Amino acid sequence: MKDADFYPIIFKRKSIRKYDLTPLDDDTLENIKDHIASLKSLYNDIEVDFKIISQNDVNSRMMKKAPHYIAAFSEIKEKYTKEGYKTNIGFILQQMDLFFSANGLGSCWQGIPKPHKEVLKSSDLEFIILMAFGNPKETLHRNNILEFKRKPLHKICKISDSSFDEILEAARLAPSATNSQPWFFTENTENNNVINVHSFRPNIMRAIMLKKYIPIDMGIALYHLKVGAEHFGKVVEIVFDENAKDNTPNGYNYVISLKMD
Ligand SMILES: Cc1cc2nc3c(=O)[nH]c(=O)nc-3n(C[C@H](O)[C@H](O)[C@H](O)COP(=O)(O)O)c2cc1C
């Protein structure tokens, strides 16, 4: 199984909801476990844990089942933003979504289904979210970028330097809960090698549904942004910039910045 440049995968990945329910073989599951152990955190000082569980460990109600799920757990810790621990989980687990897609397996973030009590009790950390995975029973990849339902670039960024477009495109195509695409990217007036990342503040009605997931979505988009920058040869550092925080557009919250050299 390979963990190469995920940039081309971003342009064809999709959420898979129909699975062959036959469990994956032991070697493949071992490979996946090893890969989980190698994932990169956004915030190294937040403790996380990932468990591979089976369809019988999940309360999926109306949702279609998958043969396996990754259950993500985290220490609840404020990091820059109140729910930075969720952004960390989004950043880490999106590496698995792209890894599965690159290796012929399907996956889908699952905000609604929950693991059974025994799974919840098996970790000292807080349960955050599930990701379903397995052999797909539908086409794994999109054939054309037009198959993505996403906002156009000009609606999600205010950056005059068009040389960043191909990097921003990676973030534009990121998956998000209910496809809300809560991100907005701005330039930094003091350093033109920086992209500032912001998340929208939903109104009360939309907040009921989205609030829980927005910090996770932001971690996912941030990981896509990093993949984009590295694909174009940049060395990336993720930084919190007090100045960018004070210059956040109306209706948005500042999350973090991507510094590229
Ligand atoms: C945090 C998060 C939670 C999600 N929860 C669910 C879910 O409970 N059920 C589901 O079918 N899809 C879920 N999705 C998948 C999104 O609906 C999907 O990513 C989005 O519609 C974009 O489609 P795509 O991933 O095929 O590009 C979730 C995605 C994210 C990022």
CSV table of C-alpha atoms and ligand atoms in Angstrom, one decimal:
chain,number,residue,atom,x,y,z
A,1,MET,CA,0.0,0.0,0.0
A,2,LYS,CA,1.4,3.4,-0.9
A,3,ASP,CA,1.5,6.7,0.8
A,4,ALA,CA,2.8,8.9,-2.0
A,5,ASP,CA,1.8,12.4,-3.2
A,6,PHE,CA,-1.9,12.6,-2.6
A,7,TYR,CA,-2.4,15.7,-4.8
A,8,PRO,CA,-3.8,13.7,-7.8
A,9,ILE,CA,-6.0,11.6,-5.5
A,10,ILE,CA,-7.7,14.8,-4.3
A,11,PHE,CA,-9.0,15.4,-7.8
A,12,LYS,CA,-10.8,12.1,-8.0
A,13,ARG,CA,-11.7,10.9,-4.4
A,14,LYS,CA,-15.3,10.7,-3.3
A,15,SER,CA,-17.2,9.4,-0.3
A,16,ILE,CA,-18.1,5.8,-0.7
A,17,ARG,CA,-21.4,4.7,0.9
A,18,LYS,CA,-21.9,1.2,-0.7
A,19,TYR,CA,-19.6,-1.6,0.5
A,20,ASP,CA,-18.9,-5.2,0.0
A,21,LEU,CA,-19.5,-6.3,3.6
A,22,THR,CA,-16.9,-9.1,3.5
A,23,PRO,CA,-14.2,-8.2,6.0
A,24,LEU,CA,-10.8,-7.2,4.5
A,25,ASP,CA,-8.1,-9.9,4.9
A,26,ASP,CA,-5.7,-9.8,7.9
A,27,ASP,CA,-2.7,-8.6,6.0
A,28,THR,CA,-4.6,-5.6,4.6
A,29,LEU,CA,-5.9,-4.8,8.1
A,30,GLU,CA,-2.4,-5.0,9.5
A,31,ASN,CA,-1.2,-2.7,6.8
A,32,ILE,CA,-3.9,-0.2,7.6
A,33,LYS,CA,-3.1,-0.4,11.4
A,34,ASP,CA,0.6,0.3,10.6
A,35,HIS,CA,-0.4,3.2,8.5
A,36,ILE,CA,-2.6,4.7,11.2
A,37,ALA,CA,0.4,4.5,13.5
A,38,SER,CA,2.4,6.7,11.1
A,39,LEU,CA,-0.2,9.6,10.7
A,40,LYS,CA,1.0,13.1,11.3
A,41,SER,CA,-0.8,15.3,13.9
A,42,LEU,CA,-1.5,18.9,13.5
A,43,TYR,CA,-1.0,19.4,17.3
A,44,ASN,CA,1.5,16.9,18.8
A,45,ASP,CA,0.6,17.9,22.3
A,46,ILE,CA,-3.0,16.6,22.0
A,47,GLU,CA,-3.4,12.9,22.8
A,48,VAL,CA,-5.3,10.9,20.2
A,49,ASP,CA,-6.3,7.2,19.7
A,50,PHE,CA,-7.7,5.4,16.6
A,51,LYS,CA,-9.4,2.0,16.9
A,52,ILE,CA,-10.4,-0.3,14.0
A,53,ILE,CA,-13.9,-1.6,14.8
A,54,SER,CA,-16.3,-3.8,12.8
A,55,GLN,CA,-19.8,-3.2,11.5
A,56,ASN,CA,-21.2,-5.0,14.6
A,57,ASP,CA,-19.6,-2.4,16.9
A,58,VAL,CA,-21.6,0.5,15.3
A,59,ASN,CA,-25.1,1.8,15.7
A,60,SER,CA,-25.8,2.9,12.2
A,61,ARG,CA,-29.6,3.0,12.3
A,62,MET,CA,-30.8,4.1,8.8
A,63,MET,CA,-27.3,4.4,7.4
A,64,LYS,CA,-25.8,1.7,5.1
A,65,LYS,CA,-23.1,-0.4,6.9
A,66,ALA,CA,-19.5,-0.8,6.0
A,67,PRO,CA,-17.4,-3.8,7.0
A,68,HIS,CA,-14.9,-1.7,9.1
A,69,TYR,CA,-14.7,1.7,10.8
A,70,ILE,CA,-12.0,3.8,12.3
A,71,ALA,CA,-13.2,5.2,15.6
A,72,ALA,CA,-11.3,8.4,16.5
A,73,PHE,CA,-10.8,9.5,20.1
A,74,SER,CA,-9.1,12.6,21.4
A,75,GLU,CA,-8.1,14.4,24.6
A,76,ILE,CA,-10.4,17.4,24.8
A,77,LYS,CA,-8.0,20.3,24.7
A,78,GLU,CA,-8.3,23.9,23.5
A,79,LYS,CA,-5.6,24.6,21.0
A,80,TYR,CA,-5.7,28.2,19.5
A,81,THR,CA,-9.4,27.7,18.9
A,82,LYS,CA,-11.8,26.2,21.5
A,83,GLU,CA,-12.2,23.1,19.4
A,84,GLY,CA,-8.7,22.7,18.1
A,85,TYR,CA,-8.7,19.1,19.2
A,86,LYS,CA,-11.4,18.4,16.5
A,87,THR,CA,-9.4,20.2,13.8
A,88,ASN,CA,-6.5,18.0,14.8
A,89,ILE,CA,-8.7,14.9,14.2
A,90,GLY,CA,-9.9,16.2,10.8
A,91,PHE,CA,-6.3,16.8,9.8
A,92,ILE,CA,-5.1,13.4,10.9
A,93,LEU,CA,-8.0,11.2,9.6
A,94,GLN,CA,-8.2,12.9,6.2
A,95,GLN,CA,-4.8,11.3,5.7
A,96,MET,CA,-6.6,7.9,5.9
A,97,ASP,CA,-9.4,9.0,3.6
A,98,LEU,CA,-6.8,9.8,0.9
A,99,PHE,CA,-4.7,6.7,1.7
A,100,PHE,CA,-7.8,4.5,1.2
A,101,SER,CA,-8.7,6.1,-2.0
A,102,ALA,CA,-5.1,5.8,-3.3
A,103,ASN,CA,-5.1,2.1,-2.5
A,104,GLY,CA,-8.3,0.9,-4.0
A,105,LEU,CA,-10.5,1.1,-0.9
A,106,GLY,CA,-13.5,3.2,-0.2
A,107,SER,CA,-14.1,5.4,2.8
A,108,CYS,CA,-16.6,7.9,4.2
A,109,TRP,CA,-16.5,10.2,7.2
A,110,GLN,CA,-19.5,9.3,9.4
A,111,GLY,CA,-20.8,12.0,11.7
A,112,ILE,CA,-24.2,10.4,12.5
A,113,PRO,CA,-23.5,6.7,13.4
A,114,LYS,CA,-22.0,6.0,16.8
A,115,PRO,CA,-20.0,3.1,18.2
A,116,HIS,CA,-21.6,0.9,20.9
A,117,LYS,CA,-21.0,1.6,24.6
A,118,GLU,CA,-18.3,-1.0,24.9
A,119,VAL,CA,-16.2,0.7,22.2
A,120,LEU,CA,-16.8,4.1,23.9
A,121,LYS,CA,-15.7,2.7,27.2
A,122,SER,CA,-12.5,1.1,25.7
A,123,SER,CA,-10.7,4.4,25.6
A,124,ASP,CA,-9.9,7.0,28.3
A,125,LEU,CA,-10.2,9.7,25.6
A,126,GLU,CA,-13.4,11.3,24.2
A,127,PHE,CA,-15.0,9.7,21.1
A,128,ILE,CA,-15.0,12.2,18.2
A,129,ILE,CA,-16.1,10.6,14.9
A,130,LEU,CA,-16.1,7.5,12.8
A,131,MET,CA,-14.7,6.8,9.3
A,132,ALA,CA,-16.2,3.9,7.4
A,133,PHE,CA,-13.9,1.8,5.1
A,134,GLY,CA,-13.9,-1.3,3.0
A,135,ASN,CA,-14.0,-2.7,-0.6
A,136,PRO,CA,-16.3,-0.4,-2.6
A,137,LYS,CA,-19.5,-1.6,-4.3
A,138,GLU,CA,-19.7,1.5,-6.5
A,139,THR,CA,-17.1,3.2,-8.6
A,140,LEU,CA,-14.2,4.4,-6.4
A,141,HIS,CA,-13.2,7.5,-8.2
A,142,ARG,CA,-14.7,10.5,-10.0
A,143,ASN,CA,-13.7,10.7,-13.6
A,144,ASN,CA,-14.1,14.4,-14.0
A,145,ILE,CA,-13.7,17.5,-11.7
A,146,LEU,CA,-17.2,18.6,-12.7
A,147,GLU,CA,-18.5,15.7,-10.7
A,148,PHE,CA,-17.5,17.6,-7.5
A,149,LYS,CA,-20.3,19.8,-6.1
A,150,ARG,CA,-18.2,22.6,-4.7
A,151,LYS,CA,-18.2,26.4,-4.5
A,152,PRO,CA,-16.0,28.2,-7.1
A,153,LEU,CA,-12.6,29.4,-5.9
A,154,HIS,CA,-13.6,33.1,-5.9
A,155,LYS,CA,-16.3,32.4,-3.3
A,156,ILE,CA,-13.9,30.8,-0.8
A,157,CYS,CA,-10.9,33.0,-1.0
A,158,LYS,CA,-9.6,36.6,-1.3
A,159,ILE,CA,-6.1,36.2,-2.5
A,160,SER,CA,-4.7,38.3,-5.3
A,161,ASP,CA,-1.7,36.1,-6.2
A,162,SER,CA,-3.1,33.6,-8.7
A,163,SER,CA,0.0,31.4,-8.3
A,164,PHE,CA,-1.7,30.0,-5.2
A,165,ASP,CA,-4.7,28.8,-7.2
A,166,GLU,CA,-3.5,25.3,-7.7
A,167,ILE,CA,-2.8,24.9,-4.0
A,168,LEU,CA,-6.2,26.4,-3.0
A,169,GLU,CA,-7.9,24.1,-5.5
A,170,ALA,CA,-6.8,21.1,-3.3
A,171,ALA,CA,-8.6,22.7,-0.3
A,172,ARG,CA,-11.7,23.7,-2.4
A,173,LEU,CA,-12.2,20.0,-3.3
A,174,ALA,CA,-12.0,18.8,0.4
A,175,PRO,CA,-15.0,16.9,1.8
A,176,SER,CA,-17.1,18.5,4.6
A,177,ALA,CA,-20.1,17.5,6.7
A,178,THR,CA,-23.3,18.0,4.6
A,179,ASN,CA,-20.9,19.5,2.0
A,180,SER,CA,-21.1,22.8,3.8
A,181,GLN,CA,-17.5,23.9,2.8
A,182,PRO,CA,-17.1,26.2,5.7
A,183,TRP,CA,-13.7,27.6,4.7
A,184,PHE,CA,-12.3,30.9,3.6
A,185,PHE,CA,-8.7,31.7,2.7
A,186,THR,CA,-7.0,35.1,2.8
A,187,GLU,CA,-3.6,36.5,2.0
A,188,ASN,CA,-1.3,37.9,4.6
A,189,THR,CA,-0.4,41.6,4.1
A,190,GLU,CA,3.0,41.2,5.8
A,191,ASN,CA,4.2,37.9,4.3
A,192,ASN,CA,3.1,36.9,0.8
A,193,ASN,CA,4.1,33.2,1.5
A,194,VAL,CA,1.3,32.8,4.0
A,195,ILE,CA,-2.3,31.6,3.5
A,196,ASN,CA,-4.7,32.4,6.4
A,197,VAL,CA,-7.5,29.9,7.0
A,198,HIS,CA,-10.9,31.0,8.4
A,199,SER,CA,-14.2,29.1,9.1
A,200,PHE,CA,-17.6,30.6,8.7
A,201,ARG,CA,-19.8,31.4,11.7
A,202,PRO,CA,-23.2,29.7,10.9
A,203,ASN,CA,-26.4,31.4,11.9
A,204,ILE,CA,-28.4,29.9,14.8
A,205,MET,CA,-30.4,27.5,12.6
A,206,ARG,CA,-27.5,26.1,10.7
A,207,ALA,CA,-25.3,26.0,13.8
A,208,ILE,CA,-27.5,23.4,15.3
A,209,MET,CA,-26.5,21.0,12.5
A,210,LEU,CA,-23.1,22.2,11.6
A,211,LYS,CA,-21.3,23.6,14.6
A,212,LYS,CA,-20.1,20.2,15.8
A,213,TYR,CA,-18.4,19.4,12.5
A,214,ILE,CA,-17.0,22.7,11.3
A,215,PRO,CA,-13.7,22.3,13.3
A,216,ILE,CA,-13.3,18.8,11.8
A,217,ASP,CA,-14.0,20.1,8.3
A,218,MET,CA,-11.3,22.8,8.8
A,219,GLY,CA,-8.7,20.2,9.7
A,220,ILE,CA,-9.6,18.3,6.5
A,221,ALA,CA,-9.2,21.4,4.3
A,222,LEU,CA,-6.0,22.3,6.0
A,223,TYR,CA,-4.6,18.9,5.3
A,224,HIS,CA,-5.6,19.3,1.6
A,225,LEU,CA,-3.9,22.7,1.5
A,226,LYS,CA,-0.7,21.2,2.9
A,227,VAL,CA,-0.8,18.4,0.3
A,228,GLY,CA,-1.2,21.0,-2.4
A,229,ALA,CA,1.6,23.2,-1.2
A,230,GLU,CA,4.0,20.2,-0.8
A,231,HIS,CA,3.0,19.0,-4.3
A,232,PHE,CA,4.4,22.2,-5.7
A,233,GLY,CA,7.6,21.9,-3.8
A,234,LYS,CA,6.9,24.1,-0.8
A,235,VAL,CA,8.1,23.4,2.7
A,236,VAL,CA,5.1,23.9,4.9
A,237,GLU,CA,4.8,25.2,8.5
A,238,ILE,CA,1.5,25.6,10.2
A,239,VAL,CA,1.4,28.7,12.4
A,240,PHE,CA,-1.0,30.7,14.6
A,241,ASP,CA,-0.8,34.3,13.7
A,242,GLU,CA,-2.3,36.9,16.1
A,243,ASN,CA,-2.2,39.5,13.4
A,244,ALA,CA,-4.2,37.3,11.0
A,245,LYS,CA,-6.7,36.7,13.8
A,246,ASP,CA,-7.3,40.4,14.1
A,247,ASN,CA,-7.8,40.7,10.3
A,248,THR,CA,-10.5,38.0,9.9
A,249,PRO,CA,-13.3,38.8,7.5
A,250,ASN,CA,-16.7,39.6,9.0
A,251,GLY,CA,-18.8,36.4,9.7
A,252,TYR,CA,-15.7,34.2,10.0
A,253,ASN,CA,-13.4,32.9,12.7
A,254,TYR,CA,-9.7,32.7,12.2
A,255,VAL,CA,-8.4,29.1,12.5
A,256,ILE,CA,-4.7,28.9,11.5
A,257,SER,CA,-2.2,29.9,8.8
A,258,LEU,CA,-0.1,27.9,6.3
A,259,LYS,CA,3.4,29.3,5.9
A,260,MET,CA,5.2,28.2,2.7
A,261,ASP,CA,8.9,28.5,1.9
B,1,LIG,C1,-17.1,15.6,9.4
B,1,LIG,C2,-17.9,14.9,8.3
B,1,LIG,C3,-19.0,14.1,8.7
B,1,LIG,C4,-19.7,13.5,7.7
B,1,LIG,N1,-20.8,12.7,8.1
B,1,LIG,C5,-21.5,11.9,7.1
B,1,LIG,C6,-22.5,11.0,7.5
B,1,LIG,O1,-22.9,10.9,8.7
B,1,LIG,N2,-23.1,10.3,6.5
B,1,LIG,C7,-22.7,10.4,5.2
B,1,LIG,O2,-23.3,9.7,4.4
B,1,LIG,N3,-21.8,11.3,4.8
B,1,LIG,C8,-21.1,12.0,5.7
B,1,LIG,N4,-20.1,12.8,5.3
B,1,LIG,C9,-19.7,12.9,3.9
B,1,LIG,C10,-20.1,14.2,3.3
B,1,LIG,O3,-21.5,14.2,3.1
B,1,LIG,C11,-19.3,14.4,1.9
B,1,LIG,O4,-17.9,14.5,2.2
B,1,LIG,C12,-19.7,15.6,1.2
B,1,LIG,O5,-21.1,15.6,0.8
B,1,LIG,C13,-18.9,15.8,-0.1
B,1,LIG,O6,-18.9,14.7,-1.0
B,1,LIG,P1,-17.6,13.9,-1.4
B,1,LIG,O7,-16.9,13.4,-0.1
B,1,LIG,O8,-18.2,12.7,-2.1
B,1,LIG,O9,-16.7,14.7,-2.2
B,1,LIG,C14,-19.4,13.6,6.3
B,1,LIG,C15,-18.2,14.3,6.0
B,1,LIG,C16,-17.5,15.0,6.9
B,1,LIG,C17,-16.3,15.7,6.5
